[in-house]
């Protein structure tokens, strides 16, 4: 092929229409260019400030989280239980009640001790134990009347009563059995403290021997039986010269007014006539032979 010649004027004209760009004006080139030092220091300062603020906030919360709120323990001794509990709760403390048996006096139902002394500074929420007197332990006196006094004492002890005494009854009758409980004080069914003094009144089985000396035998025996001496008396004869005592008691044992068991056998001596002495005849004496 034959080369075509391009006119010079046309080439120049074409060159005038072409724009040549500066490489530094390209966006990618600008991104690669380093920032001015002034902008970098501003960013660093901002980041440092942010770190300091965060550190300050962290330190604040750390210090405040380790700081414990405290309170002084109030005095609650001698207060009623409910009042003492509310006082501790109001002070942001945790009450714990320990009930104990104590005397039945003015301290009943009141606080007698607290585990942390008053005015002691403690963290809020601390547990404070209070000791409350709920009075003595109590029990109901069981049925013991009619029992043997020793058995009755055992029954009371089995029911945790610790202060039992036994005394002879002053209202004993001739029909009461020896050692039988006739009454108890305080009475059966009474609810009392376990250390309350309890008295068992029992029958001794004894009575006073009545005076029967001078009575006829039948009357003497009846008198003894009415006094509770139901065993037949031992009868012996007592010779006497006194005709008024014939058939009557001339002597008794035990003596009148002596207090003995009603099972005692009373001895009676009944007067009988003395036997008449038999007359004796005198034997003549032989005279001597001269």
mmCIF file of N, CA and C in Angstrom, residues 139-271:
data_model
loop_
_atom_site.group_PDB
_atom_site.id
_atom_site.type_symbol
_atom_site.label_atom_id
_atom_site.label_comp_id
_atom_site.label_asym_id
_atom_site.label_seq_id
_atom_site.Cartn_x
_atom_site.Cartn_y
_atom_site.Cartn_z
ATOM 1 N N UNK A 139 -44.918 -26.578 131.019
ATOM 2 C CA UNK A 139 -45.563 -27.871 130.805
ATOM 3 C C UNK A 139 -46.851 -27.929 131.597
ATOM 4 N N UNK A 140 -47.683 -28.912 131.275
ATOM 5 C CA UNK A 140 -48.964 -29.099 131.958
ATOM 6 C C UNK A 140 -48.800 -30.201 133.000
ATOM 7 N N UNK A 141 -49.221 -29.908 134.231
ATOM 8 C CA UNK A 141 -49.099 -30.894 135.306
ATOM 9 C C UNK A 141 -50.026 -32.070 135.011
ATOM 10 N N UNK A 142 -49.472 -33.280 134.928
ATOM 11 C CA UNK A 142 -50.290 -34.453 134.592
ATOM 12 C C UNK A 142 -51.119 -34.937 135.777
ATOM 13 N N UNK A 143 -51.959 -35.945 135.523
ATOM 14 C CA UNK A 143 -52.785 -36.537 136.580
ATOM 15 C C UNK A 143 -51.911 -37.441 137.448
ATOM 16 N N UNK A 144 -51.826 -37.116 138.722
ATOM 17 C CA UNK A 144 -51.004 -37.904 139.646
ATOM 18 C C UNK A 144 -51.749 -38.265 140.922
ATOM 19 N N UNK A 145 -52.898 -37.661 141.168
ATOM 20 C CA UNK A 145 -53.659 -37.961 142.383
ATOM 21 C C UNK A 145 -54.112 -39.416 142.335
ATOM 22 N N UNK A 146 -53.906 -40.113 143.448
ATOM 23 C CA UNK A 146 -54.263 -41.525 143.520
ATOM 24 C C UNK A 146 -53.084 -42.448 143.279
ATOM 25 N N UNK A 147 -51.997 -41.911 142.724
ATOM 26 C CA UNK A 147 -50.804 -42.719 142.491
ATOM 27 C C UNK A 147 -49.968 -42.823 143.762
ATOM 28 N N UNK A 148 -49.116 -43.823 143.800
ATOM 29 C CA UNK A 148 -48.111 -43.881 144.841
ATOM 30 C C UNK A 148 -47.222 -42.645 144.704
ATOM 31 N N UNK A 149 -46.837 -42.059 145.808
ATOM 32 C CA UNK A 149 -46.127 -40.787 145.762
ATOM 33 C C UNK A 149 -44.812 -40.888 144.988
ATOM 34 N N UNK A 150 -44.113 -42.003 145.098
ATOM 35 C CA UNK A 150 -42.861 -42.159 144.351
ATOM 36 C C UNK A 150 -43.125 -42.278 142.853
ATOM 37 N N UNK A 151 -44.197 -42.990 142.495
ATOM 38 C CA UNK A 151 -44.556 -43.101 141.077
ATOM 39 C C UNK A 151 -44.971 -41.741 140.522
ATOM 40 N N UNK A 152 -45.699 -40.976 141.329
ATOM 41 C CA UNK A 152 -46.130 -39.646 140.891
ATOM 42 C C UNK A 152 -44.931 -38.733 140.656
ATOM 43 N N UNK A 153 -43.938 -38.843 141.512
ATOM 44 C CA UNK A 153 -42.727 -38.030 141.339
ATOM 45 C C UNK A 153 -42.030 -38.380 140.024
ATOM 46 N N UNK A 154 -41.974 -39.673 139.697
ATOM 47 C CA UNK A 154 -41.350 -40.094 138.440
ATOM 48 C C UNK A 154 -42.118 -39.559 137.236
ATOM 49 N N UNK A 155 -43.450 -39.573 137.320
ATOM 50 C CA UNK A 155 -44.267 -39.062 136.214
ATOM 51 C C UNK A 155 -43.966 -37.584 135.973
ATOM 52 N N UNK A 156 -43.852 -36.822 137.037
ATOM 53 C CA UNK A 156 -43.554 -35.393 136.900
ATOM 54 C C UNK A 156 -42.159 -35.179 136.309
ATOM 55 N N UNK A 157 -41.207 -35.970 136.750
ATOM 56 C CA UNK A 157 -39.849 -35.838 136.216
ATOM 57 C C UNK A 157 -39.808 -36.213 134.740
ATOM 58 N N UNK A 158 -40.592 -37.213 134.348
ATOM 59 C CA UNK A 158 -40.652 -37.594 132.935
ATOM 60 C C UNK A 158 -41.269 -36.492 132.082
ATOM 61 N N UNK A 159 -42.069 -35.631 132.713
ATOM 62 C CA UNK A 159 -42.651 -34.494 132.010
ATOM 63 C C UNK A 159 -41.780 -33.248 132.146
ATOM 64 N N UNK A 160 -40.524 -33.449 132.558
ATOM 65 C CA UNK A 160 -39.489 -32.398 132.603
ATOM 66 C C UNK A 160 -39.657 -31.407 133.745
ATOM 67 N N UNK A 161 -40.492 -31.722 134.740
ATOM 68 C CA UNK A 161 -40.585 -30.855 135.913
ATOM 69 C C UNK A 161 -39.411 -31.179 136.839
ATOM 70 N N UNK A 162 -38.718 -30.142 137.275
ATOM 71 C CA UNK A 162 -37.438 -30.338 137.965
ATOM 72 C C UNK A 162 -37.460 -30.000 139.450
ATOM 73 N N UNK A 163 -38.585 -29.520 139.966
ATOM 74 C CA UNK A 163 -38.603 -29.055 141.354
ATOM 75 C C UNK A 163 -39.805 -29.652 142.083
ATOM 76 N N UNK A 164 -39.693 -30.941 142.418
ATOM 77 C CA UNK A 164 -40.808 -31.673 143.029
ATOM 78 C C UNK A 164 -40.460 -32.008 144.473
ATOM 79 N N UNK A 165 -41.408 -31.751 145.382
ATOM 80 C CA UNK A 165 -41.216 -32.129 146.776
ATOM 81 C C UNK A 165 -42.431 -32.915 147.264
ATOM 82 N N UNK A 166 -42.214 -33.746 148.294
ATOM 83 C CA UNK A 166 -43.274 -34.606 148.830
ATOM 84 C C UNK A 166 -43.507 -34.254 150.298
ATOM 85 N N UNK A 167 -44.765 -34.033 150.657
ATOM 86 C CA UNK A 167 -45.111 -33.688 152.034
ATOM 87 C C UNK A 167 -46.325 -34.493 152.485
ATOM 88 N N UNK A 168 -46.367 -34.866 153.778
ATOM 89 C CA UNK A 168 -47.556 -35.551 154.289
ATOM 90 C C UNK A 168 -48.770 -34.632 154.211
ATOM 91 N N UNK A 169 -49.905 -35.202 153.900
ATOM 92 C CA UNK A 169 -51.129 -34.412 153.800
ATOM 93 C C UNK A 169 -51.707 -34.151 155.181
ATOM 94 N N UNK A 170 -52.257 -32.959 155.335
ATOM 95 C CA UNK A 170 -52.906 -32.615 156.606
ATOM 96 C C UNK A 170 -54.388 -32.972 156.583
ATOM 97 N N UNK A 171 -54.877 -33.437 155.442
ATOM 98 C CA UNK A 171 -56.302 -33.767 155.310
ATOM 99 C C UNK A 171 -56.511 -35.266 155.108
ATOM 100 N N UNK A 172 -55.582 -36.049 155.619
ATOM 101 C CA UNK A 172 -55.668 -37.502 155.464
ATOM 102 C C UNK A 172 -56.829 -38.066 156.273
ATOM 103 N N UNK A 173 -57.511 -39.031 155.691
ATOM 104 C CA UNK A 173 -58.596 -39.716 156.393
ATOM 105 C C UNK A 173 -58.164 -41.145 156.714
ATOM 106 N N UNK A 174 -58.987 -41.812 157.549
ATOM 107 C CA UNK A 174 -58.641 -43.169 157.967
ATOM 108 C C UNK A 174 -58.694 -44.172 156.820
ATOM 109 N N UNK A 175 -59.379 -43.799 155.733
ATOM 110 C CA UNK A 175 -59.525 -44.722 154.603
ATOM 111 C C UNK A 175 -58.435 -44.561 153.549
ATOM 112 N N UNK A 176 -57.597 -43.551 153.683
ATOM 113 C CA UNK A 176 -56.550 -43.314 152.690
ATOM 114 C C UNK A 176 -55.417 -44.321 152.859
ATOM 115 N N UNK A 177 -54.922 -44.786 151.703
ATOM 116 C CA UNK A 177 -53.833 -45.755 151.726
ATOM 117 C C UNK A 177 -52.505 -45.042 151.967
ATOM 118 N N UNK A 178 -51.621 -45.740 152.612
ATOM 119 C CA UNK A 178 -50.300 -45.172 152.877
ATOM 120 C C UNK A 178 -49.587 -44.861 151.568
ATOM 121 N N UNK A 179 -48.981 -43.668 151.503
ATOM 122 C CA UNK A 179 -48.183 -43.189 150.357
ATOM 123 C C UNK A 179 -49.008 -42.867 149.122
ATOM 124 N N UNK A 180 -50.315 -42.799 149.263
ATOM 125 C CA UNK A 180 -51.171 -42.412 148.139
ATOM 126 C C UNK A 180 -51.202 -40.890 148.021
ATOM 127 N N UNK A 181 -51.053 -40.379 146.783
ATOM 128 C CA UNK A 181 -51.107 -38.931 146.565
ATOM 129 C C UNK A 181 -52.548 -38.465 146.714
ATOM 130 N N UNK A 182 -52.765 -37.538 147.640
ATOM 131 C CA UNK A 182 -54.109 -37.014 147.885
ATOM 132 C C UNK A 182 -54.357 -35.713 147.137
ATOM 133 N N UNK A 183 -53.307 -34.943 146.901
ATOM 134 C CA UNK A 183 -53.453 -33.686 146.162
ATOM 135 C C UNK A 183 -52.090 -33.243 145.654
ATOM 136 N N UNK A 184 -52.118 -32.320 144.691
ATOM 137 C CA UNK A 184 -50.892 -31.764 144.129
ATOM 138 C C UNK A 184 -51.085 -30.268 143.961
ATOM 139 N N UNK A 185 -50.035 -29.526 144.230
ATOM 140 C CA UNK A 185 -50.092 -28.065 144.121
ATOM 141 C C UNK A 185 -48.864 -27.572 143.344
ATOM 142 N N UNK A 186 -49.079 -26.844 142.225
ATOM 143 C CA UNK A 186 -50.325 -26.468 141.543
ATOM 144 C C UNK A 186 -51.109 -27.688 141.068
ATOM 145 N N UNK A 187 -52.401 -27.463 140.825
ATOM 146 C CA UNK A 187 -53.290 -28.567 140.518
ATOM 147 C C UNK A 187 -53.057 -29.199 139.162
ATOM 148 N N UNK A 188 -53.608 -30.373 139.000
ATOM 149 C CA UNK A 188 -53.515 -31.089 137.723
ATOM 150 C C UNK A 188 -54.090 -30.248 136.591
ATOM 151 N N UNK A 189 -53.428 -30.290 135.429
ATOM 152 C CA UNK A 189 -53.891 -29.547 134.264
ATOM 153 C C UNK A 189 -53.408 -28.117 134.201
ATOM 154 N N UNK A 190 -52.708 -27.667 135.241
ATOM 155 C CA UNK A 190 -52.190 -26.296 135.253
ATOM 156 C C UNK A 190 -50.909 -26.214 134.423
ATOM 157 N N UNK A 191 -50.805 -25.172 133.597
ATOM 158 C CA UNK A 191 -49.602 -24.960 132.787
ATOM 159 C C UNK A 191 -48.659 -24.036 133.545
ATOM 160 N N UNK A 192 -47.497 -24.550 133.875
ATOM 161 C CA UNK A 192 -46.536 -23.780 134.669
ATOM 162 C C UNK A 192 -45.135 -23.978 134.104
ATOM 163 N N UNK A 193 -44.216 -23.122 134.564
ATOM 164 C CA UNK A 193 -42.812 -23.265 134.174
ATOM 165 C C UNK A 193 -42.267 -24.581 134.715
ATOM 166 N N UNK A 194 -41.335 -25.164 133.973
ATOM 167 C CA UNK A 194 -40.824 -26.483 134.344
ATOM 168 C C UNK A 194 -40.036 -26.466 135.651
ATOM 169 N N UNK A 195 -39.572 -25.283 136.080
ATOM 170 C CA UNK A 195 -38.845 -25.213 137.345
ATOM 171 C C UNK A 195 -39.727 -24.723 138.489
ATOM 172 N N UNK A 196 -41.042 -24.675 138.262
ATOM 173 C CA UNK A 196 -41.972 -24.268 139.319
ATOM 174 C C UNK A 196 -41.967 -25.300 140.446
ATOM 175 N N UNK A 197 -41.937 -24.869 141.723
ATOM 176 C CA UNK A 197 -42.033 -25.836 142.823
ATOM 177 C C UNK A 197 -43.385 -26.557 142.787
ATOM 178 N N UNK A 198 -43.347 -27.874 142.773
ATOM 179 C CA UNK A 198 -44.562 -28.693 142.761
ATOM 180 C C UNK A 198 -44.548 -29.561 144.012
ATOM 181 N N UNK A 199 -45.656 -29.541 144.756
ATOM 182 C CA UNK A 199 -45.740 -30.292 146.003
ATOM 183 C C UNK A 199 -46.754 -31.413 145.877
ATOM 184 N N UNK A 200 -46.312 -32.615 146.209
ATOM 185 C CA UNK A 200 -47.196 -33.782 146.258
ATOM 186 C C UNK A 200 -47.563 -34.039 147.714
ATOM 187 N N UNK A 201 -48.853 -33.961 148.023
ATOM 188 C CA UNK A 201 -49.326 -34.248 149.376
ATOM 189 C C UNK A 201 -49.844 -35.685 149.402
ATOM 190 N N UNK A 202 -49.263 -36.488 150.269
ATOM 191 C CA UNK A 202 -49.586 -37.915 150.275
ATOM 192 C C UNK A 202 -50.056 -38.369 151.656
ATOM 193 N N UNK A 203 -50.715 -39.519 151.653
ATOM 194 C CA UNK A 203 -51.190 -40.108 152.905
ATOM 195 C C UNK A 203 -50.048 -40.874 153.561
ATOM 196 N N UNK A 204 -49.943 -40.713 154.875
ATOM 197 C CA UNK A 204 -48.887 -41.419 155.604
ATOM 198 C C UNK A 204 -49.319 -42.825 156.002
ATOM 199 N N UNK A 205 -50.654 -43.044 156.014
ATOM 200 C CA UNK A 205 -51.149 -44.341 156.473
ATOM 201 C C UNK A 205 -51.140 -44.448 157.987
ATOM 202 N N UNK A 206 -50.968 -43.315 158.637
ATOM 203 C CA UNK A 206 -50.904 -43.310 160.101
ATOM 204 C C UNK A 206 -52.093 -42.565 160.699
ATOM 205 N N UNK A 207 -52.420 -42.944 161.920
ATOM 206 C CA UNK A 207 -53.474 -42.258 162.668
ATOM 207 C C UNK A 207 -53.114 -42.248 164.142
ATOM 208 N N UNK A 208 -53.818 -41.408 164.846
ATOM 209 C CA UNK A 208 -53.616 -41.312 166.292
ATOM 210 C C UNK A 208 -54.425 -42.416 166.977
ATOM 211 N N UNK A 209 -53.759 -43.132 167.873
ATOM 212 C CA UNK A 209 -54.453 -44.200 168.604
ATOM 213 C C UNK A 209 -55.446 -43.564 169.574
ATOM 214 N N UNK A 210 -56.725 -43.966 169.493
ATOM 215 C CA UNK A 210 -57.707 -43.368 170.407
ATOM 216 C C UNK A 210 -57.573 -43.940 171.826
ATOM 217 N N UNK A 211 -58.110 -43.207 172.768
ATOM 218 C CA UNK A 211 -58.128 -43.669 174.156
ATOM 219 C C UNK A 211 -59.269 -44.674 174.322
ATOM 220 N N UNK A 212 -58.915 -45.903 174.659
ATOM 221 C CA UNK A 212 -59.948 -46.936 174.864
ATOM 222 C C UNK A 212 -59.878 -47.518 176.273
ATOM 223 N N UNK A 213 -58.941 -47.040 177.042
ATOM 224 C CA UNK A 213 -58.820 -47.536 178.412
ATOM 225 C C UNK A 213 -60.087 -47.191 179.192
ATOM 226 N N UNK A 214 -60.636 -48.207 179.873
ATOM 227 C CA UNK A 214 -61.863 -48.008 180.641
ATOM 228 C C UNK A 214 -63.103 -48.411 179.866
ATOM 229 N N UNK A 215 -62.990 -48.592 178.530
ATOM 230 C CA UNK A 215 -64.142 -49.009 177.736
ATOM 231 C C UNK A 215 -64.314 -50.522 177.811
ATOM 232 N N UNK A 216 -65.571 -50.955 177.630
ATOM 233 C CA UNK A 216 -65.794 -52.383 177.532
ATOM 234 C C UNK A 216 -65.116 -52.906 176.269
ATOM 235 N N UNK A 217 -64.821 -54.180 176.277
ATOM 236 C CA UNK A 217 -64.043 -54.758 175.183
ATOM 237 C C UNK A 217 -64.668 -54.470 173.826
ATOM 238 N N UNK A 218 -65.971 -54.689 173.653
ATOM 239 C CA UNK A 218 -66.631 -54.489 172.355
ATOM 240 C C UNK A 218 -66.562 -53.026 171.928
ATOM 241 N N UNK A 219 -66.794 -52.118 172.884
ATOM 242 C CA UNK A 219 -66.735 -50.688 172.554
ATOM 243 C C UNK A 219 -65.311 -50.266 172.174
ATOM 244 N N UNK A 220 -64.334 -50.832 172.854
ATOM 245 C CA UNK A 220 -62.939 -50.501 172.557
ATOM 246 C C UNK A 220 -62.573 -50.939 171.138
ATOM 247 N N UNK A 221 -63.010 -52.140 170.764
ATOM 248 C CA UNK A 221 -62.707 -52.630 169.409
ATOM 249 C C UNK A 221 -63.383 -51.753 168.359
ATOM 250 N N UNK A 222 -64.635 -51.358 168.585
ATOM 251 C CA UNK A 222 -65.352 -50.498 167.634
ATOM 252 C C UNK A 222 -64.673 -49.136 167.510
ATOM 253 N N UNK A 223 -64.201 -48.594 168.640
ATOM 254 C CA UNK A 223 -63.525 -47.292 168.611
ATOM 255 C C UNK A 223 -62.241 -47.361 167.791
ATOM 256 N N UNK A 224 -61.506 -48.430 167.962
ATOM 257 C CA UNK A 224 -60.268 -48.595 167.190
ATOM 258 C C UNK A 224 -60.560 -48.705 165.692
ATOM 259 N N UNK A 225 -61.602 -49.449 165.336
ATOM 260 C CA UNK A 225 -61.944 -49.601 163.918
ATOM 261 C C UNK A 225 -62.393 -48.273 163.309
ATOM 262 N N UNK A 226 -63.132 -47.489 164.061
ATOM 263 C CA UNK A 226 -63.565 -46.175 163.559
ATOM 264 C C UNK A 226 -62.387 -45.225 163.349
ATOM 265 N N UNK A 227 -61.310 -45.473 164.068
ATOM 266 C CA UNK A 227 -60.112 -44.637 163.919
ATOM 267 C C UNK A 227 -59.209 -45.144 162.802
ATOM 268 N N UNK A 228 -59.631 -46.214 162.136
ATOM 269 C CA UNK A 228 -58.846 -46.732 161.014
ATOM 270 C C UNK A 228 -58.017 -47.950 161.337
ATOM 271 N N UNK A 229 -58.023 -48.370 162.583
ATOM 272 C CA UNK A 229 -57.263 -49.563 162.964
ATOM 273 C C UNK A 229 -58.168 -50.776 162.777
ATOM 274 N N UNK A 230 -58.123 -51.310 161.579
ATOM 275 C CA UNK A 230 -59.087 -52.348 161.192
ATOM 276 C C UNK A 230 -58.641 -53.756 161.568
ATOM 277 N N UNK A 231 -57.373 -53.915 161.901
ATOM 278 C CA UNK A 231 -56.924 -55.241 162.301
ATOM 279 C C UNK A 231 -57.425 -55.557 163.707
ATOM 280 N N UNK A 232 -57.797 -56.831 163.896
ATOM 281 C CA UNK A 232 -58.296 -57.223 165.213
ATOM 282 C C UNK A 232 -57.217 -57.020 166.266
ATOM 283 N N UNK A 233 -57.599 -56.417 167.395
ATOM 284 C CA UNK A 233 -56.602 -56.194 168.442
ATOM 285 C C UNK A 233 -56.208 -57.509 169.120
ATOM 286 N N UNK A 234 -55.064 -57.459 169.740
ATOM 287 C CA UNK A 234 -54.605 -58.596 170.531
ATOM 288 C C UNK A 234 -55.181 -58.447 171.939
ATOM 289 N N UNK A 235 -55.963 -59.452 172.374
ATOM 290 C CA UNK A 235 -56.651 -59.369 173.671
ATOM 291 C C UNK A 235 -55.936 -60.262 174.679
ATOM 292 N N UNK A 236 -55.668 -59.668 175.829
ATOM 293 C CA UNK A 236 -55.090 -60.427 176.934
ATOM 294 C C UNK A 236 -55.876 -60.108 178.201
ATOM 295 N N UNK A 237 -55.872 -61.070 179.103
ATOM 296 C CA UNK A 237 -56.593 -60.878 180.367
ATOM 297 C C UNK A 237 -55.660 -60.270 181.410
ATOM 298 N N UNK A 238 -56.276 -59.430 182.208
ATOM 299 C CA UNK A 238 -55.521 -58.777 183.286
ATOM 300 C C UNK A 238 -56.339 -58.908 184.576
ATOM 301 N N UNK A 239 -55.915 -59.805 185.464
ATOM 302 C CA UNK A 239 -56.659 -59.956 186.720
ATOM 303 C C UNK A 239 -56.653 -58.654 187.518
ATOM 304 N N UNK A 240 -57.791 -58.355 188.137
ATOM 305 C CA UNK A 240 -57.904 -57.116 188.901
ATOM 306 C C UNK A 240 -58.845 -57.315 190.076
ATOM 307 N N UNK A 241 -58.571 -56.561 191.134
ATOM 308 C CA UNK A 241 -59.454 -56.577 192.295
ATOM 309 C C UNK A 241 -60.571 -55.563 192.140
ATOM 310 N N UNK A 242 -60.423 -54.652 191.159
ATOM 311 C CA UNK A 242 -61.407 -53.580 190.953
ATOM 312 C C UNK A 242 -62.572 -54.138 190.145
ATOM 313 N N UNK A 243 -63.678 -54.284 190.789
ATOM 314 C CA UNK A 243 -64.847 -54.862 190.132
ATOM 315 C C UNK A 243 -65.351 -53.989 188.984
ATOM 316 N N UNK A 244 -65.062 -52.662 189.039
ATOM 317 C CA UNK A 244 -65.534 -51.766 187.971
ATOM 318 C C UNK A 244 -64.764 -51.964 186.666
ATOM 319 N N UNK A 245 -63.625 -52.638 186.745
ATOM 320 C CA UNK A 245 -62.809 -52.849 185.547
ATOM 321 C C UNK A 245 -62.996 -54.238 184.940
ATOM 322 N N UNK A 246 -63.831 -55.012 185.557
ATOM 323 C CA UNK A 246 -64.063 -56.346 185.015
ATOM 324 C C UNK A 246 -64.750 -56.205 183.649
ATOM 325 N N UNK A 247 -64.123 -56.808 182.607
ATOM 326 C CA UNK A 247 -64.672 -56.736 181.244
ATOM 327 C C UNK A 247 -64.314 -55.455 180.503
ATOM 328 N N UNK A 248 -63.533 -54.671 181.154
ATOM 329 C CA UNK A 248 -63.120 -53.411 180.523
ATOM 330 C C UNK A 248 -61.598 -53.397 180.277
ATOM 331 N N UNK A 249 -61.187 -52.399 179.426
ATOM 332 C CA UNK A 249 -59.764 -52.266 179.112
ATOM 333 C C UNK A 249 -59.068 -51.612 180.297
ATOM 334 N N UNK A 250 -58.106 -52.323 180.824
ATOM 335 C CA UNK A 250 -57.348 -51.756 181.934
ATOM 336 C C UNK A 250 -55.980 -51.240 181.465
ATOM 337 N N UNK A 251 -55.595 -51.643 180.250
ATOM 338 C CA UNK A 251 -54.301 -51.205 179.708
ATOM 339 C C UNK A 251 -54.334 -51.355 178.185
ATOM 340 N N UNK A 252 -53.637 -50.448 177.476
ATOM 341 C CA UNK A 252 -53.570 -50.536 176.016
ATOM 342 C C UNK A 252 -52.160 -50.210 175.547
ATOM 343 N N UNK A 253 -51.803 -50.754 174.388
ATOM 344 C CA UNK A 253 -50.490 -50.496 173.785
ATOM 345 C C UNK A 253 -50.638 -50.581 172.253
ATOM 346 N N UNK A 254 -50.154 -49.521 171.543
ATOM 347 C CA UNK A 254 -49.506 -48.288 172.003
ATOM 348 C C UNK A 254 -50.448 -47.428 172.859
ATOM 349 N N UNK A 255 -49.850 -46.522 173.593
ATOM 350 C CA UNK A 255 -50.632 -45.643 174.440
ATOM 351 C C UNK A 255 -51.548 -44.758 173.604
ATOM 352 N N UNK A 256 -52.576 -44.244 174.249
ATOM 353 C CA UNK A 256 -53.515 -43.333 173.588
ATOM 354 C C UNK A 256 -52.785 -42.099 173.057
ATOM 355 N N UNK A 257 -53.249 -41.621 171.875
ATOM 356 C CA UNK A 257 -52.760 -40.403 171.203
ATOM 357 C C UNK A 257 -51.397 -40.593 170.517
ATOM 358 N N UNK A 258 -50.877 -41.795 170.567
ATOM 359 C CA UNK A 258 -49.648 -42.067 169.817
ATOM 360 C C UNK A 258 -50.000 -42.230 168.334
ATOM 361 N N UNK A 259 -49.202 -41.623 167.460
ATOM 362 C CA UNK A 259 -49.440 -41.730 166.014
ATOM 363 C C UNK A 259 -48.659 -42.928 165.476
ATOM 364 N N UNK A 260 -49.398 -43.889 164.948
ATOM 365 C CA UNK A 260 -48.779 -45.102 164.410
ATOM 366 C C UNK A 260 -49.482 -45.489 163.117
ATOM 367 N N UNK A 261 -48.903 -46.424 162.398
ATOM 368 C CA UNK A 261 -49.541 -46.920 161.185
ATOM 369 C C UNK A 261 -50.864 -47.597 161.531
ATOM 370 N N UNK A 262 -51.833 -47.399 160.652
ATOM 371 C CA UNK A 262 -53.160 -47.972 160.909
ATOM 372 C C UNK A 262 -53.174 -49.492 160.748
ATOM 373 N N UNK A 263 -52.084 -50.031 160.253
ATOM 374 C CA UNK A 263 -51.972 -51.487 160.163
ATOM 375 C C UNK A 263 -51.411 -52.093 161.449
ATOM 376 N N UNK A 264 -51.117 -51.234 162.420
ATOM 377 C CA UNK A 264 -50.569 -51.711 163.690
ATOM 378 C C UNK A 264 -51.625 -52.512 164.451
ATOM 379 N N UNK A 265 -51.208 -53.620 165.043
ATOM 380 C CA UNK A 265 -52.112 -54.414 165.889
ATOM 381 C C UNK A 265 -52.063 -53.825 167.299
ATOM 382 N N UNK A 266 -53.208 -53.362 167.759
ATOM 383 C CA UNK A 266 -53.298 -52.747 169.088
ATOM 384 C C UNK A 266 -53.516 -53.853 170.127
ATOM 385 N N UNK A 267 -52.759 -53.760 171.209
ATOM 386 C CA UNK A 267 -52.905 -54.740 172.300
ATOM 387 C C UNK A 267 -53.806 -54.169 173.391
ATOM 388 N N UNK A 268 -54.754 -54.991 173.836
ATOM 389 C CA UNK A 268 -55.680 -54.577 174.892
ATOM 390 C C UNK A 268 -55.626 -55.602 176.029
ATOM 391 N N UNK A 269 -55.609 -55.082 177.227
ATOM 392 C CA UNK A 269 -55.693 -55.943 178.408
ATOM 393 C C UNK A 269 -57.061 -55.720 179.044
ATOM 394 N N UNK A 270 -57.817 -56.804 179.126
ATOM 395 C CA UNK A 270 -59.177 -56.734 179.649
ATOM 396 C C UNK A 270 -59.182 -57.256 181.088
ATOM 397 N N UNK A 271 -59.827 -56.473 181.950
ATOM 398 C CA UNK A 271 -59.858 -56.847 183.360
ATOM 399 C C UNK A 271 -60.711 -58.089 183.619
#
